[in-house]
């Protein structure tokens, strides 16, 4: 009997050793660019005022999730060069049987912190009618314009041991840096300034030859009178901020003319 017991123990030990490499290999499996879940309904956009980045992540199953399995999804928004990123809230989707176990465990306060099912958990049954949608918002920064949503999917088995990991890009941002708002200029109303105005007058007597209407500088005292007029105007324009707005000239025709003639000649 002893040899038989010895062989049974030996075979059992060899069988356990044979499963260890398989488990280790499965736990380290990484499939970049291959996502098991469908994120095609997701959207990345900039808010109307341009201050926020709004991410709407939509998840629906594209592969079968067994009753005892669950997938833990870690989304984040990453810059094009991979140097900048913001984390979105992770979530867990569970098979029907595993979901009941998790629900009972949480009801009994038996859930340990750090376990894959310690966060938000959703049943795969709920995704049959409509996909899950998660909305996140972050203050907009320049690097977010050409960023993308990167997703890591960690699949766990019945004992909540890791069996597979997938990662890839769910959606690309392609957000314009400049929109209509960036080209809108503020309308600035100048401060009202009180304007003062005043009138001044000068009597300038010029003479015209008989039966002539042309102003001749060399006739009579016209030259001196015109110099006096020019000086009068220039002195008024030397006042700081002053400008000549209006000039009114009143002239009187020859007293020898008749009334109608003088009226038409006067300005």
PDB file of C-alpha atoms in Angstrom:
ATOM      1  CA  UNK A   1       0.000   0.000   0.000  1.00  0.00           C
ATOM      2  CA  UNK A   2       2.839   2.387   0.738  1.00  0.00           C
ATOM      3  CA  UNK A   3       4.290   2.293  -2.799  1.00  0.00           C
ATOM      4  CA  UNK A   4       0.817   2.998  -4.219  1.00  0.00           C
ATOM      5  CA  UNK A   5       0.328   6.013  -1.935  1.00  0.00           C
ATOM      6  CA  UNK A   6       3.788   7.225  -2.917  1.00  0.00           C
ATOM      7  CA  UNK A   7       2.986   7.082  -6.628  1.00  0.00           C
ATOM      8  CA  UNK A   8      -0.315   8.921  -6.117  1.00  0.00           C
ATOM      9  CA  UNK A   9       1.433  11.727  -4.275  1.00  0.00           C
ATOM     10  CA  UNK A  10       4.150  11.865  -6.909  1.00  0.00           C
ATOM     11  CA  UNK A  11       1.664  12.062  -9.773  1.00  0.00           C
ATOM     12  CA  UNK A  12      -0.297  14.794  -7.956  1.00  0.00           C
ATOM     13  CA  UNK A  13       2.847  16.865  -7.408  1.00  0.00           C
ATOM     14  CA  UNK A  14       3.862  16.502 -11.054  1.00  0.00           C
ATOM     15  CA  UNK A  15       0.361  17.502 -12.153  1.00  0.00           C
ATOM     16  CA  UNK A  16       0.471  20.696 -10.068  1.00  0.00           C
ATOM     17  CA  UNK A  17       3.921  21.553 -11.369  1.00  0.00           C
ATOM     18  CA  UNK A  18       2.644  21.081 -14.899  1.00  0.00           C
ATOM     19  CA  UNK A  19      -0.031  23.736 -14.381  1.00  0.00           C
ATOM     20  CA  UNK A  20       2.303  26.388 -12.982  1.00  0.00           C
ATOM     21  CA  UNK A  21       4.042  27.368 -16.261  1.00  0.00           C
ATOM     22  CA  UNK A  22       0.664  27.558 -18.002  1.00  0.00           C
ATOM     23  CA  UNK A  23      -0.754  29.864 -15.314  1.00  0.00           C
ATOM     24  CA  UNK A  24       2.350  32.057 -15.304  1.00  0.00           C
ATOM     25  CA  UNK A  25       2.255  32.318 -19.088  1.00  0.00           C
ATOM     26  CA  UNK A  26      -1.425  33.209 -19.102  1.00  0.00           C
ATOM     27  CA  UNK A  27      -0.956  35.875 -16.437  1.00  0.00           C
ATOM     28  CA  UNK A  28       1.820  37.598 -18.411  1.00  0.00           C
ATOM     29  CA  UNK A  29      -0.010  37.522 -21.755  1.00  0.00           C
ATOM     30  CA  UNK A  30      -0.232  40.985 -23.368  1.00  0.00           C
ATOM     31  CA  UNK A  31      -1.991  41.643 -26.646  1.00  0.00           C
ATOM     32  CA  UNK A  32      -1.292  45.224 -27.743  1.00  0.00           C
ATOM     33  CA  UNK A  33      -3.782  46.754 -30.158  1.00  0.00           C
ATOM     34  CA  UNK A  34      -6.295  43.940 -29.682  1.00  0.00           C
ATOM     35  CA  UNK A  35      -9.297  44.930 -27.596  1.00  0.00           C
ATOM     36  CA  UNK A  36     -11.940  42.368 -26.704  1.00  0.00           C
ATOM     37  CA  UNK A  37     -14.661  44.967 -26.159  1.00  0.00           C
ATOM     38  CA  UNK A  38     -16.358  47.371 -28.532  1.00  0.00           C
ATOM     39  CA  UNK A  39     -15.786  51.111 -27.911  1.00  0.00           C
ATOM     40  CA  UNK A  40     -17.004  52.374 -31.299  1.00  0.00           C
ATOM     41  CA  UNK A  41     -19.767  54.512 -29.780  1.00  0.00           C
ATOM     42  CA  UNK A  42     -17.308  56.587 -27.739  1.00  0.00           C
ATOM     43  CA  UNK A  43     -16.764  60.326 -28.285  1.00  0.00           C
ATOM     44  CA  UNK A  44     -14.045  62.818 -27.414  1.00  0.00           C
ATOM     45  CA  UNK A  45     -14.833  66.517 -27.781  1.00  0.00           C
ATOM     46  CA  UNK A  46     -14.118  69.963 -26.440  1.00  0.00           C
ATOM     47  CA  UNK A  47     -16.790  71.843 -24.498  1.00  0.00           C
ATOM     48  CA  UNK A  48     -18.539  74.779 -26.177  1.00  0.00           C
ATOM     49  CA  UNK A  49     -16.634  77.322 -24.091  1.00  0.00           C
ATOM     50  CA  UNK A  50     -13.344  75.539 -24.850  1.00  0.00           C
ATOM     51  CA  UNK A  51     -12.421  75.089 -21.191  1.00  0.00           C
ATOM     52  CA  UNK A  52     -12.982  71.334 -20.835  1.00  0.00           C
ATOM     53  CA  UNK A  53     -12.215  68.024 -22.523  1.00  0.00           C
ATOM     54  CA  UNK A  54     -15.307  65.813 -22.470  1.00  0.00           C
ATOM     55  CA  UNK A  55     -14.914  62.044 -22.915  1.00  0.00           C
ATOM     56  CA  UNK A  56     -17.908  59.774 -23.381  1.00  0.00           C
ATOM     57  CA  UNK A  57     -16.726  56.165 -23.232  1.00  0.00           C
ATOM     58  CA  UNK A  58     -19.236  53.604 -24.502  1.00  0.00           C
ATOM     59  CA  UNK A  59     -18.569  49.901 -23.914  1.00  0.00           C
ATOM     60  CA  UNK A  60     -20.385  46.898 -25.363  1.00  0.00           C
ATOM     61  CA  UNK A  61     -19.298  43.236 -25.545  1.00  0.00           C
ATOM     62  CA  UNK A  62     -17.868  41.813 -28.751  1.00  0.00           C
ATOM     63  CA  UNK A  63     -16.675  38.503 -27.215  1.00  0.00           C
ATOM     64  CA  UNK A  64     -18.345  36.057 -24.861  1.00  0.00           C
ATOM     65  CA  UNK A  65     -17.704  36.471 -21.131  1.00  0.00           C
ATOM     66  CA  UNK A  66     -18.121  33.227 -19.195  1.00  0.00           C
ATOM     67  CA  UNK A  67     -20.313  33.106 -16.104  1.00  0.00           C
ATOM     68  CA  UNK A  68     -17.369  32.981 -13.672  1.00  0.00           C
ATOM     69  CA  UNK A  69     -15.169  35.482 -15.535  1.00  0.00           C
ATOM     70  CA  UNK A  70     -14.893  39.230 -15.204  1.00  0.00           C
ATOM     71  CA  UNK A  71     -12.986  41.931 -17.037  1.00  0.00           C
ATOM     72  CA  UNK A  72     -11.476  44.962 -15.317  1.00  0.00           C
ATOM     73  CA  UNK A  73     -11.196  47.937 -17.700  1.00  0.00           C
ATOM     74  CA  UNK A  74      -8.694  50.770 -17.130  1.00  0.00           C
ATOM     75  CA  UNK A  75      -9.227  53.720 -19.528  1.00  0.00           C
ATOM     76  CA  UNK A  76      -6.998  56.802 -19.731  1.00  0.00           C
ATOM     77  CA  UNK A  77      -6.533  59.710 -22.118  1.00  0.00           C
ATOM     78  CA  UNK A  78      -2.967  59.849 -23.458  1.00  0.00           C
ATOM     79  CA  UNK A  79      -1.081  62.471 -25.486  1.00  0.00           C
ATOM     80  CA  UNK A  80       0.261  61.625 -28.954  1.00  0.00           C
ATOM     81  CA  UNK A  81       3.837  61.304 -27.627  1.00  0.00           C
ATOM     82  CA  UNK A  82       2.719  59.309 -24.586  1.00  0.00           C
ATOM     83  CA  UNK A  83       4.259  61.760 -22.111  1.00  0.00           C
ATOM     84  CA  UNK A  84       1.007  63.198 -20.745  1.00  0.00           C
ATOM     85  CA  UNK A  85      -2.116  61.403 -19.573  1.00  0.00           C
ATOM     86  CA  UNK A  86      -5.180  61.607 -17.339  1.00  0.00           C
ATOM     87  CA  UNK A  87      -6.825  58.606 -15.715  1.00  0.00           C
ATOM     88  CA  UNK A  88     -10.509  57.805 -16.164  1.00  0.00           C
ATOM     89  CA  UNK A  89     -12.361  55.833 -13.494  1.00  0.00           C
ATOM     90  CA  UNK A  90     -11.828  52.060 -13.946  1.00  0.00           C
ATOM     91  CA  UNK A  91     -14.787  49.685 -13.886  1.00  0.00           C
ATOM     92  CA  UNK A  92     -15.481  45.955 -13.867  1.00  0.00           C
ATOM     93  CA  UNK A  93     -17.868  43.842 -15.956  1.00  0.00           C
ATOM     94  CA  UNK A  94     -18.694  40.421 -14.582  1.00  0.00           C
ATOM     95  CA  UNK A  95     -20.264  37.204 -15.809  1.00  0.00           C
ATOM     96  CA  UNK A  96     -23.681  36.262 -14.460  1.00  0.00           C
ATOM     97  CA  UNK A  97     -22.482  33.770 -11.808  1.00  0.00           C
ATOM     98  CA  UNK A  98     -19.501  35.840 -10.698  1.00  0.00           C
ATOM     99  CA  UNK A  99     -21.722  38.934 -10.388  1.00  0.00           C
ATOM    100  CA  UNK A 100     -23.979  37.125  -7.886  1.00  0.00           C
ATOM    101  CA  UNK A 101     -20.936  36.118  -5.807  1.00  0.00           C
ATOM    102  CA  UNK A 102     -19.606  39.688  -5.805  1.00  0.00           C
ATOM    103  CA  UNK A 103     -23.010  41.137  -4.944  1.00  0.00           C
ATOM    104  CA  UNK A 104     -23.411  38.724  -2.012  1.00  0.00           C
ATOM    105  CA  UNK A 105     -19.849  39.429  -0.833  1.00  0.00           C
ATOM    106  CA  UNK A 106     -20.466  43.177  -0.810  1.00  0.00           C
ATOM    107  CA  UNK A 107     -23.785  42.756   1.006  1.00  0.00           C
ATOM    108  CA  UNK A 108     -21.973  40.799   3.743  1.00  0.00           C
ATOM    109  CA  UNK A 109     -19.136  43.385   3.807  1.00  0.00           C
ATOM    110  CA  UNK A 110     -16.733  40.618   2.863  1.00  0.00           C
ATOM    111  CA  UNK A 111     -15.121  42.546   0.015  1.00  0.00           C
ATOM    112  CA  UNK A 112     -11.416  43.224   0.493  1.00  0.00           C
ATOM    113  CA  UNK A 113      -9.890  46.471  -0.715  1.00  0.00           C
ATOM    114  CA  UNK A 114      -7.675  46.029  -3.752  1.00  0.00           C
ATOM    115  CA  UNK A 115      -9.601  43.102  -5.186  1.00  0.00           C
ATOM    116  CA  UNK A 116     -10.648  43.490  -8.866  1.00  0.00           C
ATOM    117  CA  UNK A 117     -14.304  43.517  -7.859  1.00  0.00           C
ATOM    118  CA  UNK A 118     -13.895  46.114  -5.090  1.00  0.00           C
ATOM    119  CA  UNK A 119     -14.869  49.011  -7.386  1.00  0.00           C
ATOM    120  CA  UNK A 120     -17.903  49.516  -9.614  1.00  0.00           C
ATOM    121  CA  UNK A 121     -19.078  46.168 -11.026  1.00  0.00           C
ATOM    122  CA  UNK A 122     -21.678  45.685 -13.784  1.00  0.00           C
ATOM    123  CA  UNK A 123     -23.337  42.463 -14.892  1.00  0.00           C
ATOM    124  CA  UNK A 124     -22.874  41.285 -18.471  1.00  0.00           C
ATOM    125  CA  UNK A 125     -26.639  40.738 -18.606  1.00  0.00           C
ATOM    126  CA  UNK A 126     -27.216  44.486 -18.390  1.00  0.00           C
ATOM    127  CA  UNK A 127     -25.194  45.058 -21.571  1.00  0.00           C
ATOM    128  CA  UNK A 128     -27.473  42.953 -23.744  1.00  0.00           C
ATOM    129  CA  UNK A 129     -30.035  45.740 -24.089  1.00  0.00           C
ATOM    130  CA  UNK A 130     -27.784  48.835 -24.071  1.00  0.00           C
ATOM    131  CA  UNK A 131     -24.032  49.505 -23.810  1.00  0.00           C
ATOM    132  CA  UNK A 132     -22.427  51.036 -20.745  1.00  0.00           C
ATOM    133  CA  UNK A 133     -21.640  54.744 -21.050  1.00  0.00           C
ATOM    134  CA  UNK A 134     -19.249  56.678 -18.818  1.00  0.00           C
ATOM    135  CA  UNK A 135     -18.768  60.444 -19.060  1.00  0.00           C
ATOM    136  CA  UNK A 136     -15.656  62.240 -17.794  1.00  0.00           C
ATOM    137  CA  UNK A 137     -14.520  65.859 -17.955  1.00  0.00           C
ATOM    138  CA  UNK A 138     -11.060  67.404 -17.527  1.00  0.00           C
ATOM    139  CA  UNK A 139      -9.670  70.969 -17.822  1.00  0.00           C
ATOM    140  CA  UNK A 140      -8.544  71.303 -21.434  1.00  0.00           C
ATOM    141  CA  UNK A 141      -4.807  71.464 -22.133  1.00  0.00           C
ATOM    142  CA  UNK A 142      -3.010  71.899 -25.457  1.00  0.00           C
ATOM    143  CA  UNK A 143      -1.653  68.321 -25.597  1.00  0.00           C
ATOM    144  CA  UNK A 144      -5.192  66.912 -25.479  1.00  0.00           C
ATOM    145  CA  UNK A 145      -5.948  68.097 -29.035  1.00  0.00           C
ATOM    146  CA  UNK A 146      -4.344  65.057 -30.692  1.00  0.00           C
ATOM    147  CA  UNK A 147      -4.588  62.583 -27.815  1.00  0.00           C
ATOM    148  CA  UNK A 148      -6.414  59.247 -27.667  1.00  0.00           C
ATOM    149  CA  UNK A 149      -8.249  56.998 -25.223  1.00  0.00           C
ATOM    150  CA  UNK A 150      -6.044  54.025 -24.348  1.00  0.00           C
ATOM    151  CA  UNK A 151      -7.715  51.036 -22.698  1.00  0.00           C
ATOM    152  CA  UNK A 152      -6.288  48.110 -20.756  1.00  0.00           C
ATOM    153  CA  UNK A 153      -8.534  45.070 -20.308  1.00  0.00           C
ATOM    154  CA  UNK A 154      -7.583  42.648 -17.528  1.00  0.00           C
ATOM    155  CA  UNK A 155      -9.509  39.387 -17.570  1.00  0.00           C
ATOM    156  CA  UNK A 156      -9.910  37.382 -14.348  1.00  0.00           C
ATOM    157  CA  UNK A 157     -11.047  33.795 -13.843  1.00  0.00           C
ATOM    158  CA  UNK A 158     -13.229  32.146 -11.231  1.00  0.00           C
ATOM    159  CA  UNK A 159     -10.680  32.550  -8.432  1.00  0.00           C
ATOM    160  CA  UNK A 160     -10.107  36.186  -9.435  1.00  0.00           C
ATOM    161  CA  UNK A 161      -6.687  35.283 -10.797  1.00  0.00           C
ATOM    162  CA  UNK A 162      -5.479  37.085 -13.903  1.00  0.00           C
ATOM    163  CA  UNK A 163      -5.821  35.044 -17.084  1.00  0.00           C
ATOM    164  CA  UNK A 164      -5.266  37.562 -19.893  1.00  0.00           C
ATOM    165  CA  UNK A 165      -4.520  41.218 -20.610  1.00  0.00           C
ATOM    166  CA  UNK A 166      -5.406  43.214 -23.710  1.00  0.00           C
ATOM    167  CA  UNK A 167      -4.544  46.807 -24.535  1.00  0.00           C
ATOM    168  CA  UNK A 168      -5.102  49.255 -27.345  1.00  0.00           C
ATOM    169  CA  UNK A 169      -6.618  52.516 -28.544  1.00  0.00           C
ATOM    170  CA  UNK A 170     -10.376  52.903 -28.163  1.00  0.00           C
ATOM    171  CA  UNK A 171     -10.795  56.291 -29.873  1.00  0.00           C
ATOM    172  CA  UNK A 172      -8.602  59.140 -31.188  1.00  0.00           C
ATOM    173  CA  UNK A 173      -9.329  62.752 -30.211  1.00  0.00           C
ATOM    174  CA  UNK A 174      -8.520  64.909 -33.300  1.00  0.00           C
ATOM    175  CA  UNK A 175      -9.780  68.070 -31.591  1.00  0.00           C
ATOM    176  CA  UNK A 176      -9.143  71.422 -33.355  1.00  0.00           C
ATOM    177  CA  UNK A 177      -7.090  73.736 -31.166  1.00  0.00           C
ATOM    178  CA  UNK A 178      -8.765  76.840 -32.548  1.00  0.00           C
ATOM    179  CA  UNK A 179     -12.476  77.296 -33.009  1.00  0.00           C
ATOM    180  CA  UNK A 180     -14.880  80.116 -33.699  1.00  0.00           C
ATOM    181  CA  UNK A 181     -14.493  81.360 -30.136  1.00  0.00           C
ATOM    182  CA  UNK A 182     -10.745  81.890 -30.604  1.00  0.00           C
ATOM    183  CA  UNK A 183     -11.348  84.303 -33.466  1.00  0.00           C
ATOM    184  CA  UNK A 184     -13.933  86.429 -31.677  1.00  0.00           C
ATOM    185  CA  UNK A 185     -12.543  89.795 -30.693  1.00  0.00           C
ATOM    186  CA  UNK A 186     -13.727  91.801 -27.750  1.00  0.00           C
ATOM    187  CA  UNK A 187     -15.483  95.033 -28.625  1.00  0.00           C
ATOM    188  CA  UNK A 188     -13.934  97.801 -26.553  1.00  0.00           C
ATOM    189  CA  UNK A 189     -15.887 101.024 -26.091  1.00  0.00           C
ATOM    190  CA  UNK A 190     -13.568 104.012 -25.576  1.00  0.00           C
ATOM    191  CA  UNK A 191     -14.039 106.029 -22.451  1.00  0.00           C
ATOM    192  CA  UNK A 192     -16.136 109.110 -23.013  1.00  0.00           C
ATOM    193  CA  UNK A 193     -14.131 112.337 -22.988  1.00  0.00           C
ATOM    194  CA  UNK A 194     -15.740 115.716 -22.594  1.00  0.00           C
ATOM    195  CA  UNK A 195     -15.165 117.923 -25.616  1.00  0.00           C
ATOM    196  CA  UNK A 196     -15.015 121.680 -25.148  1.00  0.00           C
ATOM    197  CA  UNK A 197     -15.572 124.013 -28.019  1.00  0.00           C
ATOM    198  CA  UNK A 198     -15.377 127.756 -28.389  1.00  0.00           C
ATOM    199  CA  UNK A 199     -15.789 130.366 -31.061  1.00  0.00           C
ATOM    200  CA  UNK A 200     -13.502 133.203 -31.973  1.00  0.00           C
ATOM    201  CA  UNK A 201     -13.809 135.872 -34.629  1.00  0.00           C
ATOM    202  CA  UNK A 202     -11.612 138.242 -36.565  1.00  0.00           C
ATOM    203  CA  UNK A 203     -12.431 141.188 -38.761  1.00  0.00           C
ATOM    204  CA  UNK A 204     -10.379 140.935 -41.924  1.00  0.00           C
ATOM    205  CA  UNK A 205     -10.941 143.732 -44.416  1.00  0.00           C
ATOM    206  CA  UNK A 206      -9.896 142.991 -47.958  1.00  0.00           C
ATOM    207  CA  UNK A 207     -10.583 145.130 -51.002  1.00  0.00           C
ATOM    208  CA  UNK A 208     -11.504 144.287 -54.566  1.00  0.00           C
ATOM    209  CA  UNK A 209     -11.007 146.362 -57.699  1.00  0.00           C
ATOM    210  CA  UNK A 210     -14.194 147.753 -59.216  1.00  0.00           C
ATOM    211  CA  UNK A 211     -16.140 145.160 -61.194  1.00  0.00           C
ATOM    212  CA  UNK A 212     -13.739 142.323 -60.151  1.00  0.00           C
ATOM    213  CA  UNK A 213     -14.372 139.404 -57.807  1.00  0.00           C
ATOM    214  CA  UNK A 214     -10.870 137.869 -57.705  1.00  0.00           C
ATOM    215  CA  UNK A 215      -8.982 138.337 -54.411  1.00  0.00           C
ATOM    216  CA  UNK A 216      -5.693 140.065 -55.259  1.00  0.00           C
ATOM    217  CA  UNK A 217      -3.018 139.998 -52.553  1.00  0.00           C
ATOM    218  CA  UNK A 218      -1.232 142.997 -53.968  1.00  0.00           C
ATOM    219  CA  UNK A 219      -4.294 145.211 -54.098  1.00  0.00           C
ATOM    220  CA  UNK A 220      -4.625 147.789 -51.323  1.00  0.00           C
ATOM    221  CA  UNK A 221      -3.908 146.420 -47.829  1.00  0.00           C
ATOM    222  CA  UNK A 222      -4.908 142.868 -48.748  1.00  0.00           C
ATOM    223  CA  UNK A 223      -1.490 141.332 -48.062  1.00  0.00           C
ATOM    224  CA  UNK A 224      -1.331 142.620 -44.476  1.00  0.00           C
ATOM    225  CA  UNK A 225      -4.933 141.596 -43.830  1.00  0.00           C
ATOM    226  CA  UNK A 226      -4.337 138.042 -45.100  1.00  0.00           C
ATOM    227  CA  UNK A 227      -1.189 137.697 -42.970  1.00  0.00           C
ATOM    228  CA  UNK A 228      -3.244 138.774 -39.962  1.00  0.00           C
ATOM    229  CA  UNK A 229      -5.850 136.108 -40.831  1.00  0.00           C
ATOM    230  CA  UNK A 230      -3.238 133.327 -41.169  1.00  0.00           C
ATOM    231  CA  UNK A 231      -1.703 134.266 -37.811  1.00  0.00           C
ATOM    232  CA  UNK A 232      -5.129 134.190 -36.174  1.00  0.00           C
ATOM    233  CA  UNK A 233      -5.789 130.638 -37.405  1.00  0.00           C
ATOM    234  CA  UNK A 234      -2.330 129.273 -36.507  1.00  0.00           C
ATOM    235  CA  UNK A 235      -2.487 130.676 -32.966  1.00  0.00           C
ATOM    236  CA  UNK A 236      -5.783 128.896 -32.335  1.00  0.00           C
ATOM    237  CA  UNK A 237      -4.404 125.586 -33.645  1.00  0.00           C
ATOM    238  CA  UNK A 238      -1.436 125.733 -31.244  1.00  0.00           C
ATOM    239  CA  UNK A 239      -3.792 124.976 -28.349  1.00  0.00           C
ATOM    240  CA  UNK A 240      -3.135 121.342 -27.210  1.00  0.00           C
ATOM    241  CA  UNK A 241      -5.703 118.955 -28.640  1.00  0.00           C
ATOM    242  CA  UNK A 242      -7.510 121.675 -30.561  1.00  0.00           C
ATOM    243  CA  UNK A 243      -8.693 121.144 -34.091  1.00  0.00           C
ATOM    244  CA  UNK A 244     -10.452 123.415 -36.548  1.00  0.00           C
ATOM    245  CA  UNK A 245     -14.000 122.153 -36.932  1.00  0.00           C
ATOM    246  CA  UNK A 246     -15.836 124.940 -38.722  1.00  0.00           C
ATOM    247  CA  UNK A 247     -15.075 128.229 -40.519  1.00  0.00           C
ATOM    248  CA  UNK A 248     -17.772 130.793 -41.193  1.00  0.00           C
ATOM    249  CA  UNK A 249     -16.999 133.745 -43.451  1.00  0.00           C
ATOM    250  CA  UNK A 250     -19.223 136.739 -43.771  1.00  0.00           C
ATOM    251  CA  UNK A 251     -18.467 139.285 -46.427  1.00  0.00           C
ATOM    252  CA  UNK A 252     -19.948 142.596 -47.434  1.00  0.00           C
ATOM    253  CA  UNK A 253     -20.110 143.833 -50.957  1.00  0.00           C
ATOM    254  CA  UNK A 254     -19.468 147.347 -52.197  1.00  0.00           C
ATOM    255  CA  UNK A 255     -21.738 149.973 -50.664  1.00  0.00           C
ATOM    256  CA  UNK A 256     -22.143 151.467 -54.106  1.00  0.00           C
ATOM    257  CA  UNK A 257     -24.069 148.417 -55.359  1.00  0.00           C
ATOM    258  CA  UNK A 258     -27.787 147.975 -55.232  1.00  0.00           C
ATOM    259  CA  UNK A 259     -29.465 145.940 -52.487  1.00  0.00           C
ATOM    260  CA  UNK A 260     -30.121 142.833 -54.603  1.00  0.00           C
ATOM    261  CA  UNK A 261     -26.547 142.815 -55.886  1.00  0.00           C
ATOM    262  CA  UNK A 262     -25.061 143.168 -52.399  1.00  0.00           C
ATOM    263  CA  UNK A 263     -27.332 140.415 -51.046  1.00  0.00           C
ATOM    264  CA  UNK A 264     -26.188 137.896 -53.672  1.00  0.00           C
ATOM    265  CA  UNK A 265     -22.534 138.848 -53.256  1.00  0.00           C
ATOM    266  CA  UNK A 266     -22.519 138.523 -49.450  1.00  0.00           C
ATOM    267  CA  UNK A 267     -21.730 135.071 -48.029  1.00  0.00           C
TER     268      UNK A 267
END
